Short mmCIF file of C-alpha atoms in Angstrom, two decimals:
data_model
loop_
_atom_site.label_atom_id
_atom_site.label_comp_id
_atom_site.label_asym_id
_atom_site.label_seq_id
_atom_site.Cartn_x
_atom_site.Cartn_y
_atom_site.Cartn_z
CA MET A 1 0.00 0.00 0.00
CA THR A 2 1.36 3.43 -1.00
CA LEU A 3 0.91 6.32 1.42
CA SER A 4 0.57 9.86 0.19
CA GLU A 5 2.48 12.69 1.76
CA ALA A 6 -0.74 13.84 3.39
CA ASP A 7 -1.25 10.38 4.93
CA ILE A 8 2.28 10.44 6.31
CA GLU A 9 1.78 13.91 7.83
CA GLN A 10 -1.50 12.82 9.32
CA PHE A 11 0.19 9.67 10.76
CA ILE A 12 2.99 11.74 12.27
CA PHE A 13 0.45 14.07 13.86
CA ALA A 14 -1.40 11.08 15.31
CA LEU A 15 1.84 9.79 16.78
CA HIS A 16 2.35 13.08 18.62
CA GLU A 17 -1.19 13.15 19.86
CA ASP A 18 -1.51 9.50 20.95
CA PRO A 19 1.31 8.21 23.23
CA LYS A 20 -0.02 4.67 23.11
CA LEU A 21 0.13 4.68 19.34
CA LYS A 22 3.63 6.08 19.53
CA ASP A 23 4.73 3.19 21.82
CA ARG A 24 3.11 0.63 19.52
CA VAL A 25 4.93 2.00 16.51
CA ARG A 26 8.25 2.15 18.41
CA ASN A 27 7.86 -1.43 19.60
CA ALA A 28 7.01 -2.56 16.12
CA ILE A 29 9.97 -0.83 14.52
CA LEU A 30 12.78 -1.19 17.07
CA SER A 31 14.29 -4.54 18.23
CA ASP A 32 14.07 -5.72 21.83
CA ASP A 33 17.81 -5.18 22.39
CA PHE A 34 17.58 -1.61 21.22
CA LEU A 35 14.59 -0.95 23.42
CA ALA A 36 16.47 -2.33 26.41
CA LEU A 37 19.46 -0.08 25.74
CA PRO A 38 18.30 2.92 27.85
CA GLY A 39 17.86 0.72 30.88
CA ILE A 40 21.25 -0.85 30.34
CA VAL A 41 22.87 2.57 30.01
CA GLU A 42 21.18 3.75 33.20
CA ARG A 43 22.36 0.71 35.14
CA LEU A 44 25.85 1.09 33.70
CA GLY A 45 25.89 4.68 34.92
CA GLU A 46 24.93 3.56 38.42
CA ARG A 47 27.67 0.94 38.43
CA MET A 48 30.19 3.53 37.23
CA GLU A 49 29.24 5.78 40.13
CA GLN A 50 29.66 2.86 42.56
CA LEU A 51 32.99 1.98 40.98
CA THR A 52 34.11 5.60 41.33
CA ILE A 53 33.25 5.51 45.03
CA ARG A 54 35.12 2.21 45.49
CA VAL A 55 38.17 3.60 43.65
CA ASP A 56 38.13 6.65 45.93
CA ARG A 57 37.95 4.40 48.98
CA LEU A 58 40.74 2.25 47.58
CA GLY A 59 42.85 5.35 47.17
CA GLU A 60 42.24 6.27 50.79
CA ARG A 61 43.16 2.76 51.91
CA MET A 62 46.32 2.87 49.79
CA ASP A 63 47.28 6.14 51.50
CA GLN A 64 46.71 4.55 54.88
CA LEU A 65 48.67 1.46 53.81
CA THR A 66 51.55 3.64 52.69
CA ILE A 67 51.63 5.29 56.11
CA ARG A 68 51.53 1.91 57.85
CA VAL A 69 54.34 0.58 55.63
CA ASP A 70 56.45 3.60 56.54
CA GLN A 71 55.73 3.00 60.21
CA LEU A 72 56.56 -0.68 59.77
CA GLY A 73 59.89 0.26 58.22
CA GLU A 74 60.70 2.40 61.23
CA ARG A 75 59.73 -0.42 63.60
CA MET A 76 61.85 -2.86 61.59
CA ASP A 77 64.83 -0.56 61.97
CA GLN A 78 64.20 -0.42 65.72
CA LEU A 79 63.75 -4.19 65.86
CA THR A 80 67.01 -4.74 63.99
CA GLY A 81 68.84 -2.75 66.65
CA GLN A 82 67.09 -4.66 69.41
CA VAL A 83 67.96 -7.99 67.79
CA GLN A 84 71.60 -7.02 67.64
CA GLN A 85 71.51 -6.08 71.31
CA LEU A 86 69.72 -9.33 72.08
CA GLY A 87 72.41 -11.28 70.23
CA GLU A 88 75.07 -9.67 72.39
CA ARG A 89 73.10 -10.48 75.54
CA MET A 90 72.62 -14.07 74.35
CA ASP A 91 76.35 -14.46 73.96
CA GLN A 92 76.84 -13.22 77.50
CA LEU A 93 74.05 -15.48 78.72
CA THR A 94 75.59 -18.50 76.97
CA ILE A 95 78.82 -17.94 78.84
CA ARG A 96 76.93 -17.68 82.14
CA VAL A 97 74.92 -20.82 81.35
CA ASP A 98 78.12 -22.73 80.63
CA HIS A 99 79.46 -21.68 84.04
CA LEU A 100 76.15 -22.61 85.60
CA GLY A 101 76.26 -26.02 83.90
CA GLU A 102 79.65 -26.69 85.41
CA ARG A 103 78.36 -25.73 88.86
CA MET A 104 75.25 -27.89 88.32
CA ASP A 105 77.43 -30.88 87.45
CA GLN A 106 79.35 -30.37 90.66
CA LEU A 107 76.13 -29.98 92.62
CA THR A 108 74.62 -33.09 90.99
CA GLY A 109 77.58 -35.14 92.13
CA GLN A 110 77.21 -33.81 95.65
CA VAL A 111 73.46 -34.54 95.65
CA GLN A 112 74.04 -38.09 94.43
CA GLN A 113 76.53 -38.68 97.20
CA LEU A 114 74.08 -37.22 99.71
CA ALA A 115 71.28 -39.44 98.33
CA LEU A 116 73.45 -42.53 98.82
CA LYS A 117 74.18 -41.48 102.37
CA MET A 118 70.46 -40.85 102.96
CA GLU A 119 69.57 -44.28 101.57
CA ARG A 120 72.07 -45.91 103.91
CA PHE A 121 70.73 -43.83 106.79
CA ASP A 122 67.11 -44.69 105.91
CA GLY A 123 68.05 -48.36 105.77
CA ARG A 124 69.75 -48.23 109.14
CA LEU A 125 66.89 -46.21 110.61
CA GLY A 126 64.34 -48.66 109.17
CA ASN A 127 66.24 -51.60 110.60
CA LEU A 128 66.48 -49.86 113.96
CA GLU A 129 62.75 -49.06 113.99
CA GLY A 130 61.95 -52.63 112.95
CA ARG A 131 64.11 -54.10 115.74
CA ASN A 132 62.56 -51.72 118.26
CA TYR A 133 59.07 -52.73 117.11
CA GLU A 134 59.87 -56.46 117.40
CA ARG A 135 61.47 -55.94 120.83
CA ASP A 136 58.47 -53.99 122.08
CA TYR A 137 56.13 -56.62 120.67
CA ARG A 138 57.95 -59.42 122.54
CA ASP A 139 58.02 -57.38 125.75
CA ASN A 140 54.28 -56.68 125.48
CA VAL A 141 53.14 -59.83 123.74
CA ILE A 142 50.16 -60.25 126.04
CA SER A 143 48.75 -56.80 125.19
CA HIS A 144 49.20 -57.53 121.48
CA LEU A 145 47.77 -61.06 121.45
CA ALA A 146 45.31 -61.06 124.36
CA PRO A 147 42.40 -60.19 122.02
CA PHE A 148 43.07 -63.44 120.15
CA LEU A 149 44.63 -65.88 122.64
CA LYS A 150 44.17 -66.74 126.28
CA LYS A 151 47.42 -66.83 128.25
CA PRO A 152 49.77 -66.38 125.27
CA VAL A 153 53.30 -67.58 126.02
CA VAL A 154 56.44 -67.05 123.93
CA VAL A 155 58.27 -70.36 123.42
CA VAL A 156 61.81 -71.05 122.21
CA PRO A 157 61.72 -73.85 119.58
CA ALA A 158 64.69 -75.58 121.22
CA ASN A 159 62.60 -76.08 124.38
CA ILE A 160 59.98 -78.15 122.54
CA ASP A 161 60.72 -81.85 122.99
CA GLU A 162 59.56 -82.93 119.52
CA LEU A 163 61.82 -80.44 117.80
CA ASP A 164 64.81 -81.17 120.03
CA ALA A 165 64.41 -84.93 119.45
CA ALA A 166 64.15 -84.45 115.67
CA PHE A 167 67.35 -82.40 115.64
CA GLN A 168 69.24 -84.77 117.95
CA SER A 169 68.25 -87.75 115.79
CA GLY A 170 69.37 -86.08 112.60
CA ARG A 171 65.92 -86.02 111.05
CA MET A 172 66.02 -82.21 111.17
CA SER A 173 68.93 -80.59 109.38
CA LEU A 174 71.05 -77.79 110.84
CA ALA A 175 69.61 -75.43 108.21
CA GLN A 176 66.05 -76.28 109.30
CA TRP A 177 67.00 -75.91 112.97
CA ARG A 178 68.42 -72.46 112.34
CA GLU A 179 65.44 -71.48 110.18
CA ILE A 180 62.81 -72.19 112.86
CA HIS A 181 64.89 -70.27 115.37
CA ARG A 182 64.81 -67.25 113.05
CA LEU A 183 61.09 -66.94 113.71
CA ASP A 184 60.30 -63.56 115.25
CA LEU A 185 57.93 -65.28 117.71
CA LEU A 186 56.64 -68.78 118.44
CA VAL A 187 53.60 -68.35 120.67
CA HIS A 188 51.53 -70.96 122.48
CA GLY A 189 48.00 -70.20 123.73
CA THR A 190 44.30 -71.03 123.71
CA PRO A 191 42.15 -69.41 121.00
CA ARG A 192 39.35 -67.13 122.21
CA ARG A 193 37.15 -67.69 119.16
CA SER A 194 37.83 -71.33 118.40
CA ALA A 195 37.08 -74.72 119.99
CA GLU A 196 40.72 -75.75 119.69
CA PRO A 197 42.30 -76.44 123.08
CA GLU A 198 45.61 -74.89 122.09
CA VAL A 199 47.47 -73.40 119.13
CA TRP A 200 51.03 -72.67 118.11
CA TRP A 201 51.51 -69.41 116.19
CA ALA A 202 54.62 -69.09 114.05
CA MET A 203 54.79 -65.30 113.78
CA GLU A 204 56.68 -62.88 111.58
CA LEU A 205 56.64 -59.23 112.67
CA SER A 206 57.37 -56.07 110.67
CA LEU A 207 56.49 -52.40 110.77
CA VAL A 208 55.06 -52.89 107.28
CA VAL A 209 54.40 -56.54 106.45
CA ASP A 210 55.34 -57.45 102.88
CA LYS A 211 54.95 -60.64 100.85
CA TYR A 212 58.37 -61.91 101.95
CA ASP A 213 57.27 -61.76 105.60
CA VAL A 214 54.22 -63.81 104.62
CA GLU A 215 56.34 -66.37 102.77
CA ARG A 216 58.77 -66.71 105.70
CA ALA A 217 55.92 -67.29 108.16
CA ALA A 218 54.40 -69.95 105.87
CA ASN A 219 57.70 -71.75 105.28
CA ARG A 220 58.79 -71.78 108.94
CA ALA A 221 55.36 -72.94 110.12
CA ALA A 222 55.53 -75.76 107.53
CA THR A 223 58.90 -76.87 108.96
CA LEU A 224 57.45 -76.91 112.47
CA ARG A 225 54.49 -79.02 111.32
CA GLU A 226 56.86 -81.41 109.56
CA PHE A 227 58.42 -82.25 112.94
CA GLY A 228 55.29 -82.52 115.04
CA VAL A 229 54.34 -78.97 116.07
CA ALA A 230 50.96 -77.97 114.60
CA ALA A 231 52.00 -74.40 113.90
CA VAL A 232 49.79 -71.78 112.21
CA PRO A 233 51.60 -69.06 110.22
CA VAL A 234 50.71 -65.55 111.40
CA VAL A 235 51.94 -62.04 110.51
CA ASP A 236 51.47 -58.78 112.39
CA GLY A 237 52.65 -55.19 112.11
CA ARG A 238 51.48 -51.62 111.86
CA GLY A 239 50.68 -51.90 108.15
CA ILE A 240 50.63 -54.42 105.32
CA THR A 241 51.12 -54.16 101.57
CA SER A 242 48.38 -55.16 99.16
CA ASP A 243 50.51 -57.92 97.59
CA ALA A 244 51.20 -59.32 101.08
CA ILE A 245 47.45 -59.56 101.68
CA ALA A 246 47.02 -61.44 98.40
CA GLU A 247 49.96 -63.74 99.19
CA ALA A 248 48.56 -64.50 102.66
CA GLN A 249 45.27 -65.60 101.11
CA VAL A 250 47.10 -67.93 98.75
CA LEU A 251 49.40 -69.45 101.42
CA GLY A 252 46.82 -69.60 104.22
CA VAL A 253 48.66 -67.16 106.50
CA SER A 254 46.63 -65.41 109.21
CA VAL A 255 46.90 -61.60 109.18
CA LEU A 256 46.52 -59.62 112.41
CA VAL A 257 47.39 -56.28 110.80
CA GLU A 258 44.40 -53.93 110.81
CA ARG A 259 45.58 -51.36 108.28
CA GLU A 260 46.83 -51.66 104.72
CA ALA A 261 49.98 -49.61 104.12
CA THR A 262 49.29 -46.41 102.14
CA GLY A 263 50.92 -46.39 98.69
CA ALA A 264 52.39 -49.87 99.12
CA ALA A 265 52.90 -51.90 95.96
#
């Protein structure tokens, strides 16, 4: 269809007068991408403004960073001087430590010698305390054993006829004879809580009863029974180790101790 010049002028006038018609014509003529261009340009402008602000801020941060780097340089210079001084002090300290090490070696030797002397002293003191405990126990045997036995009496194995006869006849060896006389106590009495008319207690005494005390009591009582004395192995003291308690249960040894030794193995 061919439009006259008058039609075109009339169409242009209608475009100016009718915005909706104008938009319809624009949408029909222009592509979607072209129509979207104003919005894109507007958004791009906003992003450029934001970028400008960020660049300004970055510039400020760079200025601050420059100042901090300068300050860091100054501190590094100061630190370098301090490190040099520290190196000199370390050299002096090394010399003093070497001298101190020599003195410590000397002191260690002296302490070791003192520890050996203390161990010997502790051993002697322990032996002395143990002997005093055994002596006091013998001297006051009634007060110790009265709760368990009536009329407890300390007996020397050599005064028992059966044992003397066994030794005289040669059935008991000299080693066995000496072993039963190493008993701390051989006690004869009547049990308070038993129907037995009499008992023989082969006793080992110690401040702290250990498993070796239990074994000695068991072995020496066994020797006495072998030669006709019905001895019961018994241990007593102020304390007892846990392994001694276990060993006594295994060997059938009576324990009079009331308190387990603290920290004993």
